[in-house]
PDB file of C-alpha atoms and ligand atoms in Angstrom:
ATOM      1  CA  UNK S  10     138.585  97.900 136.728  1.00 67.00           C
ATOM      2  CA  UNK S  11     135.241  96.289 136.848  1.00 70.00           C
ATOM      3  CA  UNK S  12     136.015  92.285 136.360  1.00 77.00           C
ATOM      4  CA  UNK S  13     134.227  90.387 133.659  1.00 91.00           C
ATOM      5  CA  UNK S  14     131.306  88.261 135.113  1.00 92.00           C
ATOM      6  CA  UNK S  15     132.538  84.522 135.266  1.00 94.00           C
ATOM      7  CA  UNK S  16     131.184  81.267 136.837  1.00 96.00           C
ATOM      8  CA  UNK S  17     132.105  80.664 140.790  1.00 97.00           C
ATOM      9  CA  UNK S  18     131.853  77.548 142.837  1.00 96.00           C
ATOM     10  CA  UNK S  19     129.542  77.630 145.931  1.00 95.00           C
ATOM     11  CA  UNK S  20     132.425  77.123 147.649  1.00 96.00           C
ATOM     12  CA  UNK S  21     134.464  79.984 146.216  1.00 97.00           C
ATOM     13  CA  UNK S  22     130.884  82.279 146.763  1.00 98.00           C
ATOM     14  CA  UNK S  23     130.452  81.657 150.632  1.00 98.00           C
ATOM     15  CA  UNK S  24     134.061  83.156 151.536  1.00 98.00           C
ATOM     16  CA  UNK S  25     132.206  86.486 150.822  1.00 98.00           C
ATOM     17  CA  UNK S  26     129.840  86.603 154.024  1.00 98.00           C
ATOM     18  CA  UNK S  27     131.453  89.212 155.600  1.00 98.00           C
ATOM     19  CA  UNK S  28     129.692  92.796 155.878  1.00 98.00           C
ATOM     20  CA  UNK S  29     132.552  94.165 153.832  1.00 98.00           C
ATOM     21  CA  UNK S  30     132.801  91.566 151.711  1.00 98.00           C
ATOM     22  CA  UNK S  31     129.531  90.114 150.787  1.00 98.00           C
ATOM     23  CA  UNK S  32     128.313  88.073 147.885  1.00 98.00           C
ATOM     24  CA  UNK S  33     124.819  87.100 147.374  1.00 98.00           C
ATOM     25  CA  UNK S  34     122.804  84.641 145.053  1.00 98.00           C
ATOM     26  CA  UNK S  35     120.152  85.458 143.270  1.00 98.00           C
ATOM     27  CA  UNK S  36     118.863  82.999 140.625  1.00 96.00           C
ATOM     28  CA  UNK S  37     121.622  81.997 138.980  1.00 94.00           C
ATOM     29  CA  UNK S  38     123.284  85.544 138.998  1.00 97.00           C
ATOM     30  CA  UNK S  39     126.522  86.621 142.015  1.00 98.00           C
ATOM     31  CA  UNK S  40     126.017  89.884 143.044  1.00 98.00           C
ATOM     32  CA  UNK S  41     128.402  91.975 145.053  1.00 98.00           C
ATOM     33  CA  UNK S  42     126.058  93.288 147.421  1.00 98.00           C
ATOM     34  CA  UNK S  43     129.078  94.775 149.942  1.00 98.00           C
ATOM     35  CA  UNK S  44     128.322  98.369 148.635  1.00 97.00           C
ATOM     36  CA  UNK S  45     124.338  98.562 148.345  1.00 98.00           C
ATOM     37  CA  UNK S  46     124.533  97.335 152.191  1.00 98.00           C
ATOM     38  CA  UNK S  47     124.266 100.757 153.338  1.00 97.00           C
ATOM     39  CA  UNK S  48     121.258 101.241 151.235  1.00 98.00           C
ATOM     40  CA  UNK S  49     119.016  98.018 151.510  1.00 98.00           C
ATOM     41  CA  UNK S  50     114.911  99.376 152.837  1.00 98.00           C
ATOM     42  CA  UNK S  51     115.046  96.429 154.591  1.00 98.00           C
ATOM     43  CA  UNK S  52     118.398  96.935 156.521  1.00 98.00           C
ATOM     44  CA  UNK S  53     121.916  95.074 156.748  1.00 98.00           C
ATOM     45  CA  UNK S  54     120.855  92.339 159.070  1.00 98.00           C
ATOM     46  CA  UNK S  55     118.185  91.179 157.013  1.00 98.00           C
ATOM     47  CA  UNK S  56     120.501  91.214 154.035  1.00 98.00           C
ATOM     48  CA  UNK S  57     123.193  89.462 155.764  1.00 98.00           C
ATOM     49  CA  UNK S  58     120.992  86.474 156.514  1.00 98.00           C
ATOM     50  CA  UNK S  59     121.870  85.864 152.835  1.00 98.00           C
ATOM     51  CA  UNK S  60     125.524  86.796 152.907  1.00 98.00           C
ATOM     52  CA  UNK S  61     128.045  84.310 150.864  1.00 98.00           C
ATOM     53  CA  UNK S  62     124.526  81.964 150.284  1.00 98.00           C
ATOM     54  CA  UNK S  63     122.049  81.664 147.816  1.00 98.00           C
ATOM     55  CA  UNK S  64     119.472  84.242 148.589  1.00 98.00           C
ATOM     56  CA  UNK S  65     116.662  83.175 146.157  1.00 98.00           C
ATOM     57  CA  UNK S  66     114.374  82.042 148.533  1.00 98.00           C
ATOM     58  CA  UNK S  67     114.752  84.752 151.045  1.00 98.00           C
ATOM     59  CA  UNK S  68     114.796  87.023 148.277  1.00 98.00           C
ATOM     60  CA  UNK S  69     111.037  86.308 146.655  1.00 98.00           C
ATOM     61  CA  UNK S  70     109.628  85.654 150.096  1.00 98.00           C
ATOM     62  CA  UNK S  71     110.288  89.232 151.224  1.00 98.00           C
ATOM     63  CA  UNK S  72     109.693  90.520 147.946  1.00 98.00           C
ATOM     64  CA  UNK S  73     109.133  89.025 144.474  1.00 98.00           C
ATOM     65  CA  UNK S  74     108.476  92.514 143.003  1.00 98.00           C
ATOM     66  CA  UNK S  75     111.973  93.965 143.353  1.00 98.00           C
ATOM     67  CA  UNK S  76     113.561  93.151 140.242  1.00 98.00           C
ATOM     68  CA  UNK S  77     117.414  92.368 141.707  1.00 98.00           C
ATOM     69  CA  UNK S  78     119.533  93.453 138.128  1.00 97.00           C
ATOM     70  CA  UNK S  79     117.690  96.781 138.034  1.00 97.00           C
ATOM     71  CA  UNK S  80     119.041  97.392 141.430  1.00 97.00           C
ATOM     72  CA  UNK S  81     122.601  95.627 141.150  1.00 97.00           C
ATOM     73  CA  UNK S  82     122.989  95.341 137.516  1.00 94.00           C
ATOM     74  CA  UNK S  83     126.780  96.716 137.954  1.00 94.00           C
ATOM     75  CA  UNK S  84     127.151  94.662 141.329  1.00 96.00           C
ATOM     76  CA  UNK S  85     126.993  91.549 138.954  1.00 97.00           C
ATOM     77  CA  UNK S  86     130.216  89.297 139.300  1.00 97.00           C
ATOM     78  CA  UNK S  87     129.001  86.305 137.965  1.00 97.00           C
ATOM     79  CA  UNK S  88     127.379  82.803 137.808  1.00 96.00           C
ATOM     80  CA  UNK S  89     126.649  79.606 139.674  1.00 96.00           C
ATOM     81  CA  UNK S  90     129.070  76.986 138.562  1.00 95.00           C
ATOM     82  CA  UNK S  91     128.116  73.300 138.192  1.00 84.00           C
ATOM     83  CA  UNK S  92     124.820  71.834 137.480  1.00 72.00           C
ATOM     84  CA  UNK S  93     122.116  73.629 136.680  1.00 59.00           C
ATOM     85  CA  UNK S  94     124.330  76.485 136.014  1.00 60.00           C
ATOM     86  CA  UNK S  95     127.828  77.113 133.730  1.00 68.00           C
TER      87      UNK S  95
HETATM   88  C1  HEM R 123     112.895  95.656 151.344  1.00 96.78           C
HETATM   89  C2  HEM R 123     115.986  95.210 147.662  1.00 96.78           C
HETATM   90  C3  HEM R 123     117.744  91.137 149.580  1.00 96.78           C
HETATM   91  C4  HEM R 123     114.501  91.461 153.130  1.00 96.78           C
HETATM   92  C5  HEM R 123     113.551  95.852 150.135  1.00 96.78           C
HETATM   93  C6  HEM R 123     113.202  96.843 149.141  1.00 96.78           C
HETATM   94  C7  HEM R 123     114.069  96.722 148.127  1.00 96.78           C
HETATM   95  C8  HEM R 123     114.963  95.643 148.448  1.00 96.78           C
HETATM   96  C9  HEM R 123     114.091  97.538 146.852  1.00 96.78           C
HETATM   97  C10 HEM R 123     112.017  97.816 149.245  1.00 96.78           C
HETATM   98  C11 HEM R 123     110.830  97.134 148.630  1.00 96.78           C
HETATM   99  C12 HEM R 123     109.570  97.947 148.660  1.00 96.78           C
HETATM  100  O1  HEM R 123     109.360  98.710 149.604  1.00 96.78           O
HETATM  101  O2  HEM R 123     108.760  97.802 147.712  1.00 96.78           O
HETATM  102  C13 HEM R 123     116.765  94.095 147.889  1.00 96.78           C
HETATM  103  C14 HEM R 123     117.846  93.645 147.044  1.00 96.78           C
HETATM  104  C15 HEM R 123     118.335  92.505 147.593  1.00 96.78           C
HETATM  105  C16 HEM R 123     117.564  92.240 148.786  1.00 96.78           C
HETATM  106  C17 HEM R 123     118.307  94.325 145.761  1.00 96.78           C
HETATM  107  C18 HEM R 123     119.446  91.626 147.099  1.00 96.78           C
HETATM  108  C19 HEM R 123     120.677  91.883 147.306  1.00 96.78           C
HETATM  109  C20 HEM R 123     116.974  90.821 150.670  1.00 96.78           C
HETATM  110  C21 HEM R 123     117.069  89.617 151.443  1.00 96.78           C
HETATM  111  C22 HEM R 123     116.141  89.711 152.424  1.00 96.78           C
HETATM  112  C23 HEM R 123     115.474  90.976 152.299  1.00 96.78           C
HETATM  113  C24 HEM R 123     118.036  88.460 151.156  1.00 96.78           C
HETATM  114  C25 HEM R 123     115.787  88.731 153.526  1.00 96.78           C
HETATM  115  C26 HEM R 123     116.637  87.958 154.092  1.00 96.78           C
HETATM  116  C27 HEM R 123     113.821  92.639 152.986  1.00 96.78           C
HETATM  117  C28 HEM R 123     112.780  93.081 153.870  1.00 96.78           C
HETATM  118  C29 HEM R 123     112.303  94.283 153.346  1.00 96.78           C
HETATM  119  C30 HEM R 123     113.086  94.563 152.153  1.00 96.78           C
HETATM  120  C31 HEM R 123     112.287  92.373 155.114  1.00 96.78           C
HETATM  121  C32 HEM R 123     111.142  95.111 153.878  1.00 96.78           C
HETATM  122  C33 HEM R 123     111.602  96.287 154.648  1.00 96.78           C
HETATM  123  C34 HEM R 123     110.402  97.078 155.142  1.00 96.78           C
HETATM  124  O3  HEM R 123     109.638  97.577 154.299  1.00 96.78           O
HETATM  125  O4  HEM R 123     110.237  97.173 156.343  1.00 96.78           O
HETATM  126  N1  HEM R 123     114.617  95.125 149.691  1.00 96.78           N
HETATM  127  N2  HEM R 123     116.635  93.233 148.930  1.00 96.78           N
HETATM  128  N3  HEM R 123     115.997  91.624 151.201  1.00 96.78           N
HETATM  129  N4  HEM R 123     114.003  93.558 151.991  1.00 96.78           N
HETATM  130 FE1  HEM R 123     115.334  93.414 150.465  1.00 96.78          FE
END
């Protein structure tokens, strides 16, 4: 089943950098980005520069219009442990 969002370590996030196993950071939010891979407009490399990272930056640079939990609302696994986060 689909696992209840829950706070992660940094540490526990950047194990996911793999292609087929990637986690991303967006704000404060952990998205499982593994399946939209195949579907990013701006292709997998460009998303992988991001893999098992925060992504924030990268993210609004290339393009602060996309709004990320329209997009991977279901893809959300959970939150940034730790200050500044839960
Ligand atoms: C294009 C979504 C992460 C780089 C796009 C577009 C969407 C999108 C919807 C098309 C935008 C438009 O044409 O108006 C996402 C989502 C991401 C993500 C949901 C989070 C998982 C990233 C990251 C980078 C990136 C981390 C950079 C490292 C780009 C680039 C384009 C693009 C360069 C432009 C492609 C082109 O038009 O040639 N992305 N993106 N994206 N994205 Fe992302």
């Amino acid at each position: 089943g689909v696992p209840v969002p829950r706070p992660y370590t940094m540490d526990e996030i950047k194990l996911h950098n793999k292609r087929d196993d990637c986690w991303m950071v967006i704000g404060n939010k952990i998205y499982n980005v593994t399946r939209y891979m195949d579907f990013h407009p701006g292709g997998k490399s460009q998303l992988m520069r991001a893999a098992g990272k925060d992504g924030t930056k990268l993210f609004y640079e290339s393009h602060a219009w996309v709004n990320p939990d329209n997009i991977l609302g279901p893809c959300l696994v959970g939150f940034v442990a730790g200050p500044g986060g839960f």
